[in-house]
PDB file of C-alpha atoms in Angstrom:
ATOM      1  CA  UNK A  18     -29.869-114.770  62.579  1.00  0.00           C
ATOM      2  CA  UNK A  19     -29.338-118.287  63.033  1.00  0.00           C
ATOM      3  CA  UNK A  20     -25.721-119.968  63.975  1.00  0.00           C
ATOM      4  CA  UNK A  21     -24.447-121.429  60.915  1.00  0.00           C
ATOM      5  CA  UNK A  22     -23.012-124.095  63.003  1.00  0.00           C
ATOM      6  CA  UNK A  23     -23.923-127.170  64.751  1.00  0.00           C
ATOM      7  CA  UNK A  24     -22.137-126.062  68.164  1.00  0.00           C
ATOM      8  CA  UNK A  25     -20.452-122.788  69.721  1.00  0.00           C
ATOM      9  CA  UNK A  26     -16.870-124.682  70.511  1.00  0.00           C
ATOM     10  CA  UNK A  27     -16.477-122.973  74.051  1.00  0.00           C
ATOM     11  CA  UNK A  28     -12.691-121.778  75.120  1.00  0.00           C
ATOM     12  CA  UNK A  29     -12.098-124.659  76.507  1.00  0.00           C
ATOM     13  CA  UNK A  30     -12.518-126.599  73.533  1.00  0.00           C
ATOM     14  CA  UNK A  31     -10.579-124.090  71.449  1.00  0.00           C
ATOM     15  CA  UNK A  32      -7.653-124.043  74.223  1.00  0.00           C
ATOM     16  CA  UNK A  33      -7.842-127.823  73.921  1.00  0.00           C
ATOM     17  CA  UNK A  34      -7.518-128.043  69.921  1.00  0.00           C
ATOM     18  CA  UNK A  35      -4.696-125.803  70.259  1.00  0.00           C
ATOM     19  CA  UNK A  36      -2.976-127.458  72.560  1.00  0.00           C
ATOM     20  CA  UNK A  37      -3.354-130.687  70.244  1.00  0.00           C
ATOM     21  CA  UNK A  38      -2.376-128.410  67.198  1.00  0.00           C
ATOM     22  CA  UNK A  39       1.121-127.303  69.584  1.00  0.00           C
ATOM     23  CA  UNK A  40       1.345-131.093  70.468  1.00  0.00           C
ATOM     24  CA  UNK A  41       1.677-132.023  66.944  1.00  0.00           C
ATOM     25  CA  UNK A  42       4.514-129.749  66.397  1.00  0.00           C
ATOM     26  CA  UNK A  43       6.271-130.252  69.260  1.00  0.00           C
ATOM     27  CA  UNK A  44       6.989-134.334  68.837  1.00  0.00           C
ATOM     28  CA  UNK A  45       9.838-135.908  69.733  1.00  0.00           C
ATOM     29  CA  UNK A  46      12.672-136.036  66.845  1.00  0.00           C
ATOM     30  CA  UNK A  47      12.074-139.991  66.814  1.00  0.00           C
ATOM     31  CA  UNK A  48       8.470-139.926  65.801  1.00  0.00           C
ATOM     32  CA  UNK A  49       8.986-136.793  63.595  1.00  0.00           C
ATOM     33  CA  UNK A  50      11.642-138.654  61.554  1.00  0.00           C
ATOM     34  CA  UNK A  51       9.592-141.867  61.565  1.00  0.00           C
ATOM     35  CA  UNK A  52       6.850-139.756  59.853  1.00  0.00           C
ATOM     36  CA  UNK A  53       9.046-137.306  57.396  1.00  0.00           C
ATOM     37  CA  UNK A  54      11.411-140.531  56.170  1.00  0.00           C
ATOM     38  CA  UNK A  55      14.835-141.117  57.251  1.00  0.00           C
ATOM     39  CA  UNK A  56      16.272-137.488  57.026  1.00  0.00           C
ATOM     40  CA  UNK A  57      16.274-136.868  60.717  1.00  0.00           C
ATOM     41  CA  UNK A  58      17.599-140.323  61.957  1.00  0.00           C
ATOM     42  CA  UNK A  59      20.828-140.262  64.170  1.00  0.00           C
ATOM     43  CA  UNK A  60      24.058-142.557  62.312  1.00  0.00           C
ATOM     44  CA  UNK A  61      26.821-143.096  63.947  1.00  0.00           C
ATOM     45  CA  UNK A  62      30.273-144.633  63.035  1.00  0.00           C
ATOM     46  CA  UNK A  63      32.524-147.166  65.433  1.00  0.00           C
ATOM     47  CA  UNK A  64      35.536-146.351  63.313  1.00  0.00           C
ATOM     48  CA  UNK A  65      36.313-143.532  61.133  1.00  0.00           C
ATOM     49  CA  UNK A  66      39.214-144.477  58.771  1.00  0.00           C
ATOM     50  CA  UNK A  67      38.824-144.989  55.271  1.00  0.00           C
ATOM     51  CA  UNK A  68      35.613-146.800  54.606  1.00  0.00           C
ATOM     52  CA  UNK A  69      33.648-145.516  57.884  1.00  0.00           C
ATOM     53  CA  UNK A  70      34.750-141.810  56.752  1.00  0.00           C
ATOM     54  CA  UNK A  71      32.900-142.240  53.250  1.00  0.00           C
ATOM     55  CA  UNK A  72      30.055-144.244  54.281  1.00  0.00           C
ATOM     56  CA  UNK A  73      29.287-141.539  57.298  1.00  0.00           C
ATOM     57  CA  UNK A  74      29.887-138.783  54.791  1.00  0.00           C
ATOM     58  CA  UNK A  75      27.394-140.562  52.471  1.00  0.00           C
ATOM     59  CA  UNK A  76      24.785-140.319  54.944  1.00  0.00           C
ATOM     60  CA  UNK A  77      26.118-136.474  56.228  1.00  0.00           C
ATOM     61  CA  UNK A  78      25.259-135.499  53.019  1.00  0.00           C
ATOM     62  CA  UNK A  79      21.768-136.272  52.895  1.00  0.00           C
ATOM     63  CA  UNK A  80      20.821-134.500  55.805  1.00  0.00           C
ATOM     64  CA  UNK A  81      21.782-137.092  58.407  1.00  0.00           C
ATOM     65  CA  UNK A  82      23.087-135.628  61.851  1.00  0.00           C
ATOM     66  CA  UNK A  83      26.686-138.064  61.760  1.00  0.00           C
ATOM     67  CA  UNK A  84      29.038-138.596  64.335  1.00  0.00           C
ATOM     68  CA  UNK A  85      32.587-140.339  63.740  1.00  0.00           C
ATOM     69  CA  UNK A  86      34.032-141.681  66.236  1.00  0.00           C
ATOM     70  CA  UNK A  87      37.556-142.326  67.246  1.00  0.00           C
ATOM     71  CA  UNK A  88      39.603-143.147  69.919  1.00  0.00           C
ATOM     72  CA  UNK A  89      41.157-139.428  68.860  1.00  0.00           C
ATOM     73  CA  UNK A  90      38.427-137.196  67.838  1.00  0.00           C
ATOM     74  CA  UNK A  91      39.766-133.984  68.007  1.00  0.00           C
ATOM     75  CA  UNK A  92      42.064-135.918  64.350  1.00  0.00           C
ATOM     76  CA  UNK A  93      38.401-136.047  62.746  1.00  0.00           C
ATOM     77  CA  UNK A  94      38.542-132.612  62.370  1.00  0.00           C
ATOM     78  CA  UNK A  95      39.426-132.515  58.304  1.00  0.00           C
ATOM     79  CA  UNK A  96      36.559-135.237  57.952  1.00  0.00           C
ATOM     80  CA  UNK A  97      33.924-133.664  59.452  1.00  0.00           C
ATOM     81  CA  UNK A  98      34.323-130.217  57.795  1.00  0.00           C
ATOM     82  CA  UNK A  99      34.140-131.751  54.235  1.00  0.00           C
ATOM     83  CA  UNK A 100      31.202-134.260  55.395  1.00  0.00           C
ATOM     84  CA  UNK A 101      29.761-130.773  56.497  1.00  0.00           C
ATOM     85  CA  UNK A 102      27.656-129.261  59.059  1.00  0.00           C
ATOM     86  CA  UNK A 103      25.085-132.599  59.833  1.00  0.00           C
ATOM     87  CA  UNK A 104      28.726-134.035  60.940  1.00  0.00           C
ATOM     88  CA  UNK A 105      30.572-134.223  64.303  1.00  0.00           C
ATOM     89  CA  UNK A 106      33.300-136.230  66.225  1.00  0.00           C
ATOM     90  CA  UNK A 107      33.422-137.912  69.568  1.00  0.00           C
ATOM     91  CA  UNK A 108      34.264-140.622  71.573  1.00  0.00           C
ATOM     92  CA  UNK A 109      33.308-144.286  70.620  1.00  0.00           C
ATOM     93  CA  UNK A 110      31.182-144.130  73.923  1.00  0.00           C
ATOM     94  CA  UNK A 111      29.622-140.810  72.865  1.00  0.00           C
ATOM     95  CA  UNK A 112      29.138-142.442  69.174  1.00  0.00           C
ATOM     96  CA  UNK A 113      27.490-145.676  71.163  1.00  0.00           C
ATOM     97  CA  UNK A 114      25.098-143.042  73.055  1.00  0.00           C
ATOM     98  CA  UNK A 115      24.249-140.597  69.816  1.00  0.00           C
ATOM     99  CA  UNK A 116      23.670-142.971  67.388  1.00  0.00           C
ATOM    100  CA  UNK A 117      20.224-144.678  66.189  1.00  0.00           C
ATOM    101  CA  UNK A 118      22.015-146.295  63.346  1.00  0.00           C
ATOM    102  CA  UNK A 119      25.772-147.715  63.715  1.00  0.00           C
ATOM    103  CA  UNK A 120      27.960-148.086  61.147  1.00  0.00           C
ATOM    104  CA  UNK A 121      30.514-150.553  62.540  1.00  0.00           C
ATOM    105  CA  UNK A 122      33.466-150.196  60.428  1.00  0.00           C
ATOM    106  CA  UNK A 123      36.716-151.368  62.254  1.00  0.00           C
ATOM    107  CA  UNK A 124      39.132-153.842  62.017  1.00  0.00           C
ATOM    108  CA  UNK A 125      37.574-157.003  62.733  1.00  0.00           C
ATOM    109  CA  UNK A 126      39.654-157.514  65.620  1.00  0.00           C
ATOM    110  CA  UNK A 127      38.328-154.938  67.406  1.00  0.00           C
ATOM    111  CA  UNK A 128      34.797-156.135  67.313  1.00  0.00           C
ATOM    112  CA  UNK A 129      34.662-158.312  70.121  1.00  0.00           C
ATOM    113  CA  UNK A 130      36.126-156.117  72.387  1.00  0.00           C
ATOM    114  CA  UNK A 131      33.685-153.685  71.002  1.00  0.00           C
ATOM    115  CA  UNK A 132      30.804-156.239  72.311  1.00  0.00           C
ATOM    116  CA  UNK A 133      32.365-156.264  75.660  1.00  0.00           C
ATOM    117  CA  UNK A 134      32.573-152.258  76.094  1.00  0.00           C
ATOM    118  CA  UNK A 135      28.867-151.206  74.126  1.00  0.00           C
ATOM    119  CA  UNK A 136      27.047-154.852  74.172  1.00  0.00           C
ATOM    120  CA  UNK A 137      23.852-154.067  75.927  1.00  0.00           C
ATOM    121  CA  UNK A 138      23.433-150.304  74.577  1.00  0.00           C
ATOM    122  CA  UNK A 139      24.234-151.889  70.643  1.00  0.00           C
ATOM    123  CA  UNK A 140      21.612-154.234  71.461  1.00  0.00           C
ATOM    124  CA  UNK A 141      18.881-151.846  71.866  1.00  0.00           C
ATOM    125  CA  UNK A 142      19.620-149.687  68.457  1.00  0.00           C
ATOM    126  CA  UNK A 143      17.177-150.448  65.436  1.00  0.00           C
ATOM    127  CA  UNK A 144      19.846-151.779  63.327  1.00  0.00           C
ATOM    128  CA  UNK A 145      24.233-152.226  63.548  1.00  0.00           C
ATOM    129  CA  UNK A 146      25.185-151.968  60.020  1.00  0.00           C
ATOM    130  CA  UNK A 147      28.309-154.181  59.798  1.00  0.00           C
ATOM    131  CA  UNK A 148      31.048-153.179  57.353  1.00  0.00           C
ATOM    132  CA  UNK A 149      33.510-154.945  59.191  1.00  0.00           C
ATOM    133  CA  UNK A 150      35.824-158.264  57.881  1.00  0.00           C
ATOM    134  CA  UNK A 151      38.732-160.354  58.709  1.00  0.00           C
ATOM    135  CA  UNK A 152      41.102-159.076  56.401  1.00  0.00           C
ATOM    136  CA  UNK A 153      44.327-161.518  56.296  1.00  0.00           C
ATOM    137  CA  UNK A 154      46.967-158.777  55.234  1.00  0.00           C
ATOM    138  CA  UNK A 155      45.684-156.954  58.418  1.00  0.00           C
ATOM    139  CA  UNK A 156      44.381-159.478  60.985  1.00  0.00           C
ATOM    140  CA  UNK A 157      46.518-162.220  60.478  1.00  0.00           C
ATOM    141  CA  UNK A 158      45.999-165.601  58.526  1.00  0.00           C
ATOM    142  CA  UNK A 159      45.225-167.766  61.619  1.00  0.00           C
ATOM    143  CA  UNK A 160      42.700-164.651  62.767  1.00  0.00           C
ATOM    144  CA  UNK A 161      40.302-164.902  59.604  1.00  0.00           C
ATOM    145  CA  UNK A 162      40.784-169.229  59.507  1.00  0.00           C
ATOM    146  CA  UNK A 163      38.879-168.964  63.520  1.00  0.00           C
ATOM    147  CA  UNK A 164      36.169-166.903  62.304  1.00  0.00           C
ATOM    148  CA  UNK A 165      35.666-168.973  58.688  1.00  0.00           C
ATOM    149  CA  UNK A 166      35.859-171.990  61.335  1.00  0.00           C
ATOM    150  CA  UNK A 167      32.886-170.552  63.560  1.00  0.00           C
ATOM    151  CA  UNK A 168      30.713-169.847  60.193  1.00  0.00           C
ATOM    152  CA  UNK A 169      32.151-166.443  58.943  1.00  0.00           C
ATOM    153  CA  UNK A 170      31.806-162.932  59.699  1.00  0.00           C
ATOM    154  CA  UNK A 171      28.224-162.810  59.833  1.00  0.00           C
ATOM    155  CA  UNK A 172      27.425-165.212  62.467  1.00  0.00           C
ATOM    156  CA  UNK A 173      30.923-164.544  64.368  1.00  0.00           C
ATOM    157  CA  UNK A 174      29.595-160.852  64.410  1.00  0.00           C
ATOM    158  CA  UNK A 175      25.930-161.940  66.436  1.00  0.00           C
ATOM    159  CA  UNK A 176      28.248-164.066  68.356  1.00  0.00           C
ATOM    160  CA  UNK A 177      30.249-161.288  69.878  1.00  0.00           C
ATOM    161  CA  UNK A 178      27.278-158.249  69.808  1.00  0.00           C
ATOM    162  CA  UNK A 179      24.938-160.283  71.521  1.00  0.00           C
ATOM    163  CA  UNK A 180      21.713-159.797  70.835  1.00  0.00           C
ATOM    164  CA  UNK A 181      22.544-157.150  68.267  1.00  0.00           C
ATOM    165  CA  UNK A 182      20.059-156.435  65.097  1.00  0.00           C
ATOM    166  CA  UNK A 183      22.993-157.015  62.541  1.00  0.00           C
ATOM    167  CA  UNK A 184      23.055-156.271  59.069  1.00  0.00           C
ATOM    168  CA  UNK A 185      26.435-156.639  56.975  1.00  0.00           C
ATOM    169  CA  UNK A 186      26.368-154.467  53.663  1.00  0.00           C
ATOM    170  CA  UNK A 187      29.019-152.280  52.075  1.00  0.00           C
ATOM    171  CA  UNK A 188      31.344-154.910  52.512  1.00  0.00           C
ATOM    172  CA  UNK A 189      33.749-154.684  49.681  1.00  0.00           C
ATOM    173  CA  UNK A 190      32.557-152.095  47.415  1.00  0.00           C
ATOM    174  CA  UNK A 191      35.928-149.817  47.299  1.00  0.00           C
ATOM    175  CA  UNK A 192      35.655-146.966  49.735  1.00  0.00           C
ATOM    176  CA  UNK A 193      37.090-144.592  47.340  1.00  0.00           C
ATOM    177  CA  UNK A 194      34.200-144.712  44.160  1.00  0.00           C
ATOM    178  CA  UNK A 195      31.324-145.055  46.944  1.00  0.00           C
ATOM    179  CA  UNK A 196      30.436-140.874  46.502  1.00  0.00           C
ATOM    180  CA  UNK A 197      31.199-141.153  42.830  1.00  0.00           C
ATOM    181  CA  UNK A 198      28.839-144.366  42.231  1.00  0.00           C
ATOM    182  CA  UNK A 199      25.746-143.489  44.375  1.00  0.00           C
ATOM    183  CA  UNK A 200      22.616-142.497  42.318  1.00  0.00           C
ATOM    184  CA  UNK A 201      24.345-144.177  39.245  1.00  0.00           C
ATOM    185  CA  UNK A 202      21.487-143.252  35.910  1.00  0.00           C
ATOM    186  CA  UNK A 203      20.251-145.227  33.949  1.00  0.00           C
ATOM    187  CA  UNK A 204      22.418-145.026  31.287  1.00  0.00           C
ATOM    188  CA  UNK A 205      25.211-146.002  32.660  1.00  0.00           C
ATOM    189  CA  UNK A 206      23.553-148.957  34.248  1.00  0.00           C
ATOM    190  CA  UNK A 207      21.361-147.881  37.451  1.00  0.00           C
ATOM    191  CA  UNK A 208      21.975-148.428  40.497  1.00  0.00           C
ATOM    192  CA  UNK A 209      24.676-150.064  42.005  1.00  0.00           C
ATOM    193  CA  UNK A 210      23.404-153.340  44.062  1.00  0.00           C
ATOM    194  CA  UNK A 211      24.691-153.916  47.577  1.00  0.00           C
ATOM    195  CA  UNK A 212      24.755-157.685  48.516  1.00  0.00           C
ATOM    196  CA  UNK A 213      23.331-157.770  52.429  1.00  0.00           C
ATOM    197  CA  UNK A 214      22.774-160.420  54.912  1.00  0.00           C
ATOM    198  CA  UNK A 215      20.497-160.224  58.245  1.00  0.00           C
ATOM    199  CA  UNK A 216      18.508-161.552  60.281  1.00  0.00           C
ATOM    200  CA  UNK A 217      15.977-159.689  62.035  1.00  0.00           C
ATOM    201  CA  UNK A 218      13.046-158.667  59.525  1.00  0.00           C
ATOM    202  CA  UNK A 219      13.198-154.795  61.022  1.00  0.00           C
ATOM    203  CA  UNK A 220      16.490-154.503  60.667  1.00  0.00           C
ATOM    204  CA  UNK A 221      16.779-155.491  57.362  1.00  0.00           C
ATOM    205  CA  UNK A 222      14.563-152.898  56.284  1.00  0.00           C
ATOM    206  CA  UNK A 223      15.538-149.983  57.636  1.00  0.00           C
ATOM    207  CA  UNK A 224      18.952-151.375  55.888  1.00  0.00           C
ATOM    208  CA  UNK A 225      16.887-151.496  52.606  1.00  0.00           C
ATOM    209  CA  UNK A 226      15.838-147.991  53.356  1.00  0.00           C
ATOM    210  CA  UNK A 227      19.235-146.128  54.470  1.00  0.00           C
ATOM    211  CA  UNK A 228      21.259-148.246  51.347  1.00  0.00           C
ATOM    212  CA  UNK A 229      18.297-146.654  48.925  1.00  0.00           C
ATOM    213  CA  UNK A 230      18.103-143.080  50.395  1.00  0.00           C
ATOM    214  CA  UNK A 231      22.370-143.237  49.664  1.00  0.00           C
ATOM    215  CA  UNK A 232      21.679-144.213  46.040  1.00  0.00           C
ATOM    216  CA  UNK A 233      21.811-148.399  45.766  1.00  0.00           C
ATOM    217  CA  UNK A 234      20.166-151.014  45.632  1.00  0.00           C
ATOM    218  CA  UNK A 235      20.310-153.198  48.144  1.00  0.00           C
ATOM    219  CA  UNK A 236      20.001-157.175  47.524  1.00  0.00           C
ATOM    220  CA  UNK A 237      19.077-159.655  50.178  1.00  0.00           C
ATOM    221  CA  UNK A 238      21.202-162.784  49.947  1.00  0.00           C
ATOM    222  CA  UNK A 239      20.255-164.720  53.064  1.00  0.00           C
ATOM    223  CA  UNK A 240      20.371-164.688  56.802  1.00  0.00           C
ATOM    224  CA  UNK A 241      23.295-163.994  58.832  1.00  0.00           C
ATOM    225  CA  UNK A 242      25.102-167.317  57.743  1.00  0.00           C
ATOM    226  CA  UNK A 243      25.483-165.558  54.388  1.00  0.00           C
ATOM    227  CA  UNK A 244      27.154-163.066  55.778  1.00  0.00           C
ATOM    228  CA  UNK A 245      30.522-164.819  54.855  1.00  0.00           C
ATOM    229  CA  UNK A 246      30.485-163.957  51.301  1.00  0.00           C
ATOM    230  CA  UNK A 247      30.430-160.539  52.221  1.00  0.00           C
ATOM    231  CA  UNK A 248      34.136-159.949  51.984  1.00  0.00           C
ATOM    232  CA  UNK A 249      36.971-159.191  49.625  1.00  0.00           C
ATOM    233  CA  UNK A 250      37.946-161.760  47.103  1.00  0.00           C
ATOM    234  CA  UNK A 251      34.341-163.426  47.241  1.00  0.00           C
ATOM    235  CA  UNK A 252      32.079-163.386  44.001  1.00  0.00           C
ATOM    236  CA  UNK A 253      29.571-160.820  45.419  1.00  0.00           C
ATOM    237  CA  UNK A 254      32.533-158.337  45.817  1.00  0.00           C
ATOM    238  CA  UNK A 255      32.793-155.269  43.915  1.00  0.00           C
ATOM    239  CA  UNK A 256      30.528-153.758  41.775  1.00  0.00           C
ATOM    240  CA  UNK A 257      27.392-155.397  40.385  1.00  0.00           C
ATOM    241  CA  UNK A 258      23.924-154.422  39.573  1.00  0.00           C
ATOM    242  CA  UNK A 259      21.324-155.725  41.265  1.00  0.00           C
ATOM    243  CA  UNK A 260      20.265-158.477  39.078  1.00  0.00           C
ATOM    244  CA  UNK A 261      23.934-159.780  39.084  1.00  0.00           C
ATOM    245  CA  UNK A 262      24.053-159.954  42.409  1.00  0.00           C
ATOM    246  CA  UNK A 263      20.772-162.208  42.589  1.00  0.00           C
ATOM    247  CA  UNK A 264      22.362-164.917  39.857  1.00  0.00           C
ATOM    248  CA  UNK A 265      26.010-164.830  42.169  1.00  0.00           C
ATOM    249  CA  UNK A 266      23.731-165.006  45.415  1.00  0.00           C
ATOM    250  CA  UNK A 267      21.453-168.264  43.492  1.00  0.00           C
ATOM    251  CA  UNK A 268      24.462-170.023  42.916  1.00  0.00           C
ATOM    252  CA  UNK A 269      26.277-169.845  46.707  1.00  0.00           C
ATOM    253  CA  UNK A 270      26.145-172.865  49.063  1.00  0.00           C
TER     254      UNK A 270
END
């Protein structure tokens, strides 16, 4: 009787396909959620109040291991049970150190103290989503007019997180509708269009990428100099669908 096949693999060669075969299954979480999507990629918050609570809880939801931080973790508690069992609390150092993705969402006069504490280990993550702004009623009148006078929050943000791959989105949409507006049908108008500003090419994708997975649609409207228009009170704020979003961006200086 003749061997139907070409070669007898010897058990070497059948020790070394299984040990490919284990290989395979056993790569690292990075690679694994590079190949599966986004569903395995690390977020983390800087900031946990209002806005940072339902933008992590967005992302908890989908399948996203989350951490909010706060300078008080163990106060998270109520937060992370209903963003549910992706979710945890720490420090902001312990945020800094889990997260692949950070949300920074704090008062925008914490930010450059931020970049002193975290600047080199926020430089190395794929992408800093910044929800931050200088809010007047909060940070003072004379606070906002020195970061409008150094070019807005966008470029005062990559001046104080040096070397930081910055994206600003989720600016001011209302924190409170975000779970109520994601993966908005068709017949009540689509998706909802988030205005974003970057400018590193990678980073700006995986922004694309996260802001699609939560159920928008996000809308490029320039580098990090646009980033100013990404605050309450400006025409890009609130709710618009993407094609709105592109006429409002065509018109800004």
């Amino acid at each position: 009787m003749t061997n139907a096949f070409p070669f007898s693999p010897s058990r070497r060669t059948v020790l070394d396909l299984l040990a490919a075969a284990l290989g395979s299954v056993a790569a690292p979480a990075g690679a694994f959620a590079q190949a599966s999507g986004l569903s395995s990629m690390k977020i983390a918050t800087i900031g946990a109040g209002r806005e940072g609570g339902a933008l992590g809880t967005l992302f908890a939801k989908l399948g996203h291991p989350v951490m909010f931080s706060s300078r008080h973790p163990e106060e998270l508690k109520d937060l992370v049970a209903a963003a549910g069992p992706t979710a945890r609390a720490g420090t902001t150092a312990e945020a800094v150190a889990f997260g692949e993705v950070i949300l920074l969402v704090v008062p925008y006069t914490a930010v450059e103290q931020i970049g002193k504490d975290f600047g080199t280990a926020l430089a190395a993550k794929p992408l800093i989503l910044d929800v931050s702004n200088p809010i007047p009623g909060r940070d003072g009148q004379d606070f906002v007019n020195q970061v409008t006078n150094q070019g807005g929050a966008g470029l005062v943000s990559a001046k104080l997180l040096k070397g930081a791959k910055i994206v600003r989105a989720f600016n001011a949409l209302n924190y409170a509708t975000l779970d109520k507006i994601a993966h908005r049908p068709a017949d009540q108008g689509g998706p909802v269009g988030v205005p974003i500003a970057g400018d590193d090419a990678k980073a700006i994708d995986l922004a694309n990428r996260l802001i699609r997975e939560a159920g928008f649609e996000p809308v490029l409207v320039g580098d990090l100099a646009k980033g100013k228009y990404l605050v309450p009170g400006t025409p890009l704020a609130g709710q618009h669908t993407p094609d709105e979003l592109r006429k409002i961006a065509a018109g800004l200086g």
